[in-house]
Tab-separated table of C-alpha atoms in Angstrom:
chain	number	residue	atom	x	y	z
A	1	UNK	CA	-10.381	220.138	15.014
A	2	UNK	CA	-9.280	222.899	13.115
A	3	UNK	CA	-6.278	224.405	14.989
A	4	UNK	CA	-5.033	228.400	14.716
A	5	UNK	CA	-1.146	228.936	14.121
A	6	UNK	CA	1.412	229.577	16.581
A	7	UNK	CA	3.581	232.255	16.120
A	8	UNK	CA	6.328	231.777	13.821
A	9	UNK	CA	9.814	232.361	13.732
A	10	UNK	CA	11.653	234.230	10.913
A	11	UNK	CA	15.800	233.325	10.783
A	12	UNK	CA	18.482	233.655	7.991
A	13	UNK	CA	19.008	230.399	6.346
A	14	UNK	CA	22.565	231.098	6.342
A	15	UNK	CA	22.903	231.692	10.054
A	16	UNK	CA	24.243	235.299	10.017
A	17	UNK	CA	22.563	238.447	9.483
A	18	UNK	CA	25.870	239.889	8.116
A	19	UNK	CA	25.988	240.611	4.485
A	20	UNK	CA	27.809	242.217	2.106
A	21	UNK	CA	26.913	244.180	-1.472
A	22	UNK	CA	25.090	241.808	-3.683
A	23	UNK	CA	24.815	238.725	-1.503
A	24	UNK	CA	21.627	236.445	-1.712
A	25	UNK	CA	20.348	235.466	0.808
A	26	UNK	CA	17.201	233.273	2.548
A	27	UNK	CA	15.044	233.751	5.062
A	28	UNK	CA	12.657	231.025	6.640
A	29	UNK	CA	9.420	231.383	8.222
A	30	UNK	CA	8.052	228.764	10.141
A	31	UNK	CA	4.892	227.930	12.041
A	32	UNK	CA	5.506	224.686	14.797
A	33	UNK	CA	1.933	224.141	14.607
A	34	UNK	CA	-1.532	225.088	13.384
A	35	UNK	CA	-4.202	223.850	11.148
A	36	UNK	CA	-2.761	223.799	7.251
A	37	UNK	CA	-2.899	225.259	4.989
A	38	UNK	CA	-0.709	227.588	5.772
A	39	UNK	CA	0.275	231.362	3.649
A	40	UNK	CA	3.606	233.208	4.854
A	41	UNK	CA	4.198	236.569	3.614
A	42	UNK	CA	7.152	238.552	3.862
A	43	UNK	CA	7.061	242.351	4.478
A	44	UNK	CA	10.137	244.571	4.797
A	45	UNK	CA	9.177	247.917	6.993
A	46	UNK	CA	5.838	246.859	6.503
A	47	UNK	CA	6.139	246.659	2.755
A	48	UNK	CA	4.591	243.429	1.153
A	49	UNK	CA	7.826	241.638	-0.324
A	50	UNK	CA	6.310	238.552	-1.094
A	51	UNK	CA	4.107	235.405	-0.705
A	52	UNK	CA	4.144	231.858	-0.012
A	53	UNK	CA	1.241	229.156	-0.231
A	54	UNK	CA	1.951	225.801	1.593
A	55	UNK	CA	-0.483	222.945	2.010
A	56	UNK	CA	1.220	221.608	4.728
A	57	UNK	CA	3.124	223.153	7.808
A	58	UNK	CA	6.456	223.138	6.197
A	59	UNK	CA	8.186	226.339	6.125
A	60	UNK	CA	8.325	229.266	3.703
A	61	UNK	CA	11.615	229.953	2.065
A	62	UNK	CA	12.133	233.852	0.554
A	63	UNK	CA	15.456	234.342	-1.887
A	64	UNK	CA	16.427	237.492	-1.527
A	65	UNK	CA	19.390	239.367	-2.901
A	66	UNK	CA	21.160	242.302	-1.436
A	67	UNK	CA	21.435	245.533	-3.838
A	68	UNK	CA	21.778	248.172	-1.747
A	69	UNK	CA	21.248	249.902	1.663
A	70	UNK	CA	17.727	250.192	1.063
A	71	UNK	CA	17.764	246.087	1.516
A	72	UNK	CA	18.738	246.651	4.546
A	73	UNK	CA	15.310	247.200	6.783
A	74	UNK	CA	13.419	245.234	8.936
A	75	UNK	CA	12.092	241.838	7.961
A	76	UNK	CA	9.279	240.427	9.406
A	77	UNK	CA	6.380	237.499	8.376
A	78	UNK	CA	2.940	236.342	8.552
A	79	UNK	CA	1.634	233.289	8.781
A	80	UNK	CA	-2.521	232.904	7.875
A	81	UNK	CA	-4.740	230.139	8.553
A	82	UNK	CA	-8.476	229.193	7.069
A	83	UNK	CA	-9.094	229.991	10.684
A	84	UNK	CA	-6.714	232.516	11.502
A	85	UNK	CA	-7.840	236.321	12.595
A	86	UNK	CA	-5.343	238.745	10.843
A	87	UNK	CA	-2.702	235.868	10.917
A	88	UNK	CA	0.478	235.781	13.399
A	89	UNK	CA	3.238	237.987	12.935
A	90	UNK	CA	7.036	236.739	13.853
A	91	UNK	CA	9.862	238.127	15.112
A	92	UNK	CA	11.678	240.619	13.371
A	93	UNK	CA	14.960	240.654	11.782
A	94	UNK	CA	17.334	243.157	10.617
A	95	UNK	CA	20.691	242.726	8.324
A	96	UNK	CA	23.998	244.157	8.759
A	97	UNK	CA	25.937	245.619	5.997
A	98	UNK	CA	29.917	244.585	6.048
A	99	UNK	CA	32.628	246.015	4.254
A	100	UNK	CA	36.191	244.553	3.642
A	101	UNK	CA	38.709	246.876	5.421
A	102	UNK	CA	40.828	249.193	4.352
A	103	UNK	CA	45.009	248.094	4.540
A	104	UNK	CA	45.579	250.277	8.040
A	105	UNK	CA	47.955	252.385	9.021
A	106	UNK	CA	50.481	252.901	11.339
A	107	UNK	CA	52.156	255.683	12.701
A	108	UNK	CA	53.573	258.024	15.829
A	109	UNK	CA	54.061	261.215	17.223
A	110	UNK	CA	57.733	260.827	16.567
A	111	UNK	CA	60.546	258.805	14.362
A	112	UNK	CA	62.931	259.382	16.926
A	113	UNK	CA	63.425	257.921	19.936
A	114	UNK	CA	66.210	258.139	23.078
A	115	UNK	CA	66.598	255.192	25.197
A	116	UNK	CA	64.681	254.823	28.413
A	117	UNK	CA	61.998	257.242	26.528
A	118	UNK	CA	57.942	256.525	26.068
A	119	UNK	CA	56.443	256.140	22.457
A	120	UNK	CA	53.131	255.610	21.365
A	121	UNK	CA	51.942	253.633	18.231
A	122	UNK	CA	48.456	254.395	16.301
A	123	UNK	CA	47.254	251.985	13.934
A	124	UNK	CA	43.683	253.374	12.033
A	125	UNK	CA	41.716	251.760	9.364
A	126	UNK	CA	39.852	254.306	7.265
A	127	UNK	CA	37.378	252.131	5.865
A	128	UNK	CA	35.349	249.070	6.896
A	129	UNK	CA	32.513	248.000	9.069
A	130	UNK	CA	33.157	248.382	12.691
A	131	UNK	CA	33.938	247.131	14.976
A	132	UNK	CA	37.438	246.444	13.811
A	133	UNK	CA	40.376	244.753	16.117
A	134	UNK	CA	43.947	245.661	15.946
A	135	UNK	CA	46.992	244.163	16.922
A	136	UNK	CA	50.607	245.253	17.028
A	137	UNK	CA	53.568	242.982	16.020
A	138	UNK	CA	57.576	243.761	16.399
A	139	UNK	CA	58.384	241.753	13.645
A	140	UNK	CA	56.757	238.421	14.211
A	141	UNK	CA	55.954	238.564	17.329
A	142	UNK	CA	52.701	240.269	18.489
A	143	UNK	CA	53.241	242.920	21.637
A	144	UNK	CA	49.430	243.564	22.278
A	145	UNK	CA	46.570	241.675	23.241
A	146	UNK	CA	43.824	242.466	20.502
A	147	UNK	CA	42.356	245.773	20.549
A	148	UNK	CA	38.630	245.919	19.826
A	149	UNK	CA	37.091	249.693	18.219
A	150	UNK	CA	33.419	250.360	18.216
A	151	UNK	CA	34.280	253.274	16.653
A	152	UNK	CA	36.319	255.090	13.752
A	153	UNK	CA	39.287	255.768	15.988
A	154	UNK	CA	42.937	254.727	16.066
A	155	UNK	CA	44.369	251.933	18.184
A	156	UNK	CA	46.916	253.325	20.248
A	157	UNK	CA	49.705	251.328	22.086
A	158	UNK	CA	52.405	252.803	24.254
A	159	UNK	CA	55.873	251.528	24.882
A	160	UNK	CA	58.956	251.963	26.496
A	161	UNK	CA	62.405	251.903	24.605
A	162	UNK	CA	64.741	250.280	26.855
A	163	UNK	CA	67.334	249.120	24.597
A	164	UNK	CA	68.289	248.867	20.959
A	165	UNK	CA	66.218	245.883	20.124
A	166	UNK	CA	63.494	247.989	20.889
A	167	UNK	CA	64.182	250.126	17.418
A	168	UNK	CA	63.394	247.377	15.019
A	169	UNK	CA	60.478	247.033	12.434
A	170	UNK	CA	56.597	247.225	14.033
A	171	UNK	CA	53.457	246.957	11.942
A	172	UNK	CA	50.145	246.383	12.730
A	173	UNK	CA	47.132	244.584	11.733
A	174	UNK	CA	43.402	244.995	11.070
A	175	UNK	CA	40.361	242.904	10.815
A	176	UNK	CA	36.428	242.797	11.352
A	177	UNK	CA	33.616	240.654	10.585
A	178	UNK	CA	34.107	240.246	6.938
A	179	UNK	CA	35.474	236.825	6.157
A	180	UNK	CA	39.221	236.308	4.958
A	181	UNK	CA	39.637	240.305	5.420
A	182	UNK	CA	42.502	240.291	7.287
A	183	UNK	CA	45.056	243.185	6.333
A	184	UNK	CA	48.587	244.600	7.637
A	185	UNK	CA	49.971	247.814	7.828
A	186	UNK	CA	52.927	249.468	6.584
A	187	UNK	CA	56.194	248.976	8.339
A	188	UNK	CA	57.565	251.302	11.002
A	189	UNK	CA	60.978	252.011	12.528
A	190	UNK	CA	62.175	254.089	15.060
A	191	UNK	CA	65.378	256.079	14.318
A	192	UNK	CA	67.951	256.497	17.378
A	193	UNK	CA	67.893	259.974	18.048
A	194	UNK	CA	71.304	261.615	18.633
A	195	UNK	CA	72.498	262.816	21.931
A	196	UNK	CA	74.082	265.881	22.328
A	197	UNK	CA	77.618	265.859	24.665
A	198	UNK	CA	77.826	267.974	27.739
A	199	UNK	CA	80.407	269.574	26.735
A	200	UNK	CA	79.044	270.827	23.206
A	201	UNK	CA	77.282	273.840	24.599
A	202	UNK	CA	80.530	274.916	27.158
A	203	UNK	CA	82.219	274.785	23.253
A	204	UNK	CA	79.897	276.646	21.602
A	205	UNK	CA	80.210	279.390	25.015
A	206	UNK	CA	83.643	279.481	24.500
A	207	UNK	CA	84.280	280.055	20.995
A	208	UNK	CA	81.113	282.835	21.136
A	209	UNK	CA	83.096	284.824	24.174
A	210	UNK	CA	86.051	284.567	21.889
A	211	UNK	CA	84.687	285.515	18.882
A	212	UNK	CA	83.425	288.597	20.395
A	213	UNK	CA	86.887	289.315	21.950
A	214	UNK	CA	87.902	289.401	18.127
A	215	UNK	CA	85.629	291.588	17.552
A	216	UNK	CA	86.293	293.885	20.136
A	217	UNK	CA	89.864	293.941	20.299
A	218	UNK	CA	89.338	294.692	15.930
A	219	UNK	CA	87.235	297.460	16.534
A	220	UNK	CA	89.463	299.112	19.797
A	221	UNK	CA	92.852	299.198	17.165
A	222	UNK	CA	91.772	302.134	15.588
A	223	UNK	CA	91.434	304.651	18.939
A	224	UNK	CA	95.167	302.745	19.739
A	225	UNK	CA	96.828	303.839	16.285
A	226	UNK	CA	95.692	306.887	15.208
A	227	UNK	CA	96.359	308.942	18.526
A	228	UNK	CA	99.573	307.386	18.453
A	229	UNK	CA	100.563	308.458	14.811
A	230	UNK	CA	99.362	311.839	15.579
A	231	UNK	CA	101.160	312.158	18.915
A	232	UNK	CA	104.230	311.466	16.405
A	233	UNK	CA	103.522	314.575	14.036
C-alpha cells in the first residue's frame, strides 16, 4: 500500500556545522521510510535552494559552498511523496562561521615587580571566533588550567612573586575551534624593581637642613660685616 513519508532528518555530511570562508560543504536529507518516489528540496530561510528527484528512498545530497555571511542562514528540507499532503519538513540546521585567531597578546599593569608583591597577567586575542581558551606558560611549563572566553575579553591570571625565579620569561597562548589554529604570544618579563634604603631619605633630610644652613649663614654675613666696618670709621 502506498505509504506517506516520515519526517526526515537534515545533517552536515561532514559532521560539523563549523565552517570557514569558502568551504564546501554537504548536507543530507533523508526519509527512513515512505512510499518512493521520493523529491527533497532544500530551502535556506525559506528560500528554494534546490531540488532532488530520487526513485528510491535513498537520500538527497546538496553541495554547497560557503561565500559569505549571507550562507550562513537556516537550512531546512522537504521531502514529497505521490501521496504526500504539502510534504514533511525536517529539522533545521544552522552553520557557524570560524575564523583563525589572531597571535594574542600579553601584558600587565606593571614591568616591575618587588618580591612578596601580587601581579596580574592579561592575555587578549583581537580577532577570531569565540569562544577562545587561553593558557599561561613560565617558560615551558604551563601555570594555569585553560581559560575558556565567551566573550571578547582578556584572560587574566594573578600571581604572587615570591622569589627570583618568579621574574623569568611568561607568554601565553590562544586557540578556538578552527583546526591547527593554535598561536602564542609575545614574551614577557618582569623587571626587579629597586628598593630604596632606609636611610636614603634621613640623607636626603640631612643634607636639605644643611644646605639651608648655607644659605642662611651666606645671607646673615652681610648684617655681621658691614656694622662692623662702620663701627671702625
Amino acid at each position: 500500500f502506498p505509504e506517506m513519508l516520515t519526517n526526515p532528518r537534515l545533517i552536515p555530511v561532514q559532521g560539523t556545522l563549523n565552517v570557514v570562508m569558502n568551504q564546501n560543504v554537504t548536507l543530507c536529507c533523508h526519509s527512513d521510510s515512505g512510499s518512493p518516489p521520493v523529491r527533497y528540496t532544500l530551502f535556506k530561510r525559506n528560500q528554494k535552494v534546490s531540488t532532488l528527484n530520487r526513485p528510491d528512498l535513498t537520500p538527497g545530497l546538496f553541495n554547497l559552498t560557503i561565500n559569505s555571511a549571507s550562507d550562513m542562514g537556516e537550512y531546512k528540507c522537504k521531502a514529497e511523496n505521490n501521496i504526500s499532503s504539502g510534504g514533511k519538513y525536517s529539522n533545521s540546521l544552522n552553520f557557524t562561521l570560524i575564523e583563525p585567531i589572531s597571535k594574542p597578546v600579553l601584558s600587565s599593569p606593571t614591568s616591575q615587580a618587588k618580591k612578596a608583591q601580587n601581579v596580574t597577567l592579561s592575555c587578549l586575542s583581537e580577532n577570531g571566533s569565540l569562544p577562545i581558551t587561553y593558557i599561561f606558560f613560565k617558560g615551558r611549563q604551563s601555570i594555569s588550567p585553560p581559560v575558556k572566553m565567551q566573550k571578547r575579553e582578556a584572560a587574566v591570571i594573578f600571581l604572587f612573586i615570591n622569589s627570583s625565579s618568579d621574574f623569568g620569561t611568561y607568554k601565553c597562548r590562544a586557540e578556538n575551534s578552527f583546526r591547527n589554529n593554535t598561536k602564542y604570544s609575545n614574551s614577557f618579563n618582569f623587571t626587579l624593581a629597586e628598593e630604596r634604603s632606609h636611610s636614603q631619605p634621613l640623607i636626603i633630610s640631612l643634607v636639605l637642613i644643611l644646605l639651608l644652613f648655607v644659605i642662611g649663614f651666606a645671607l646673615a654675613i652681610p648684617f655681621f660685616i658691614i656694622p662692623s666696618y662702620k663701627a671702625s670709621e
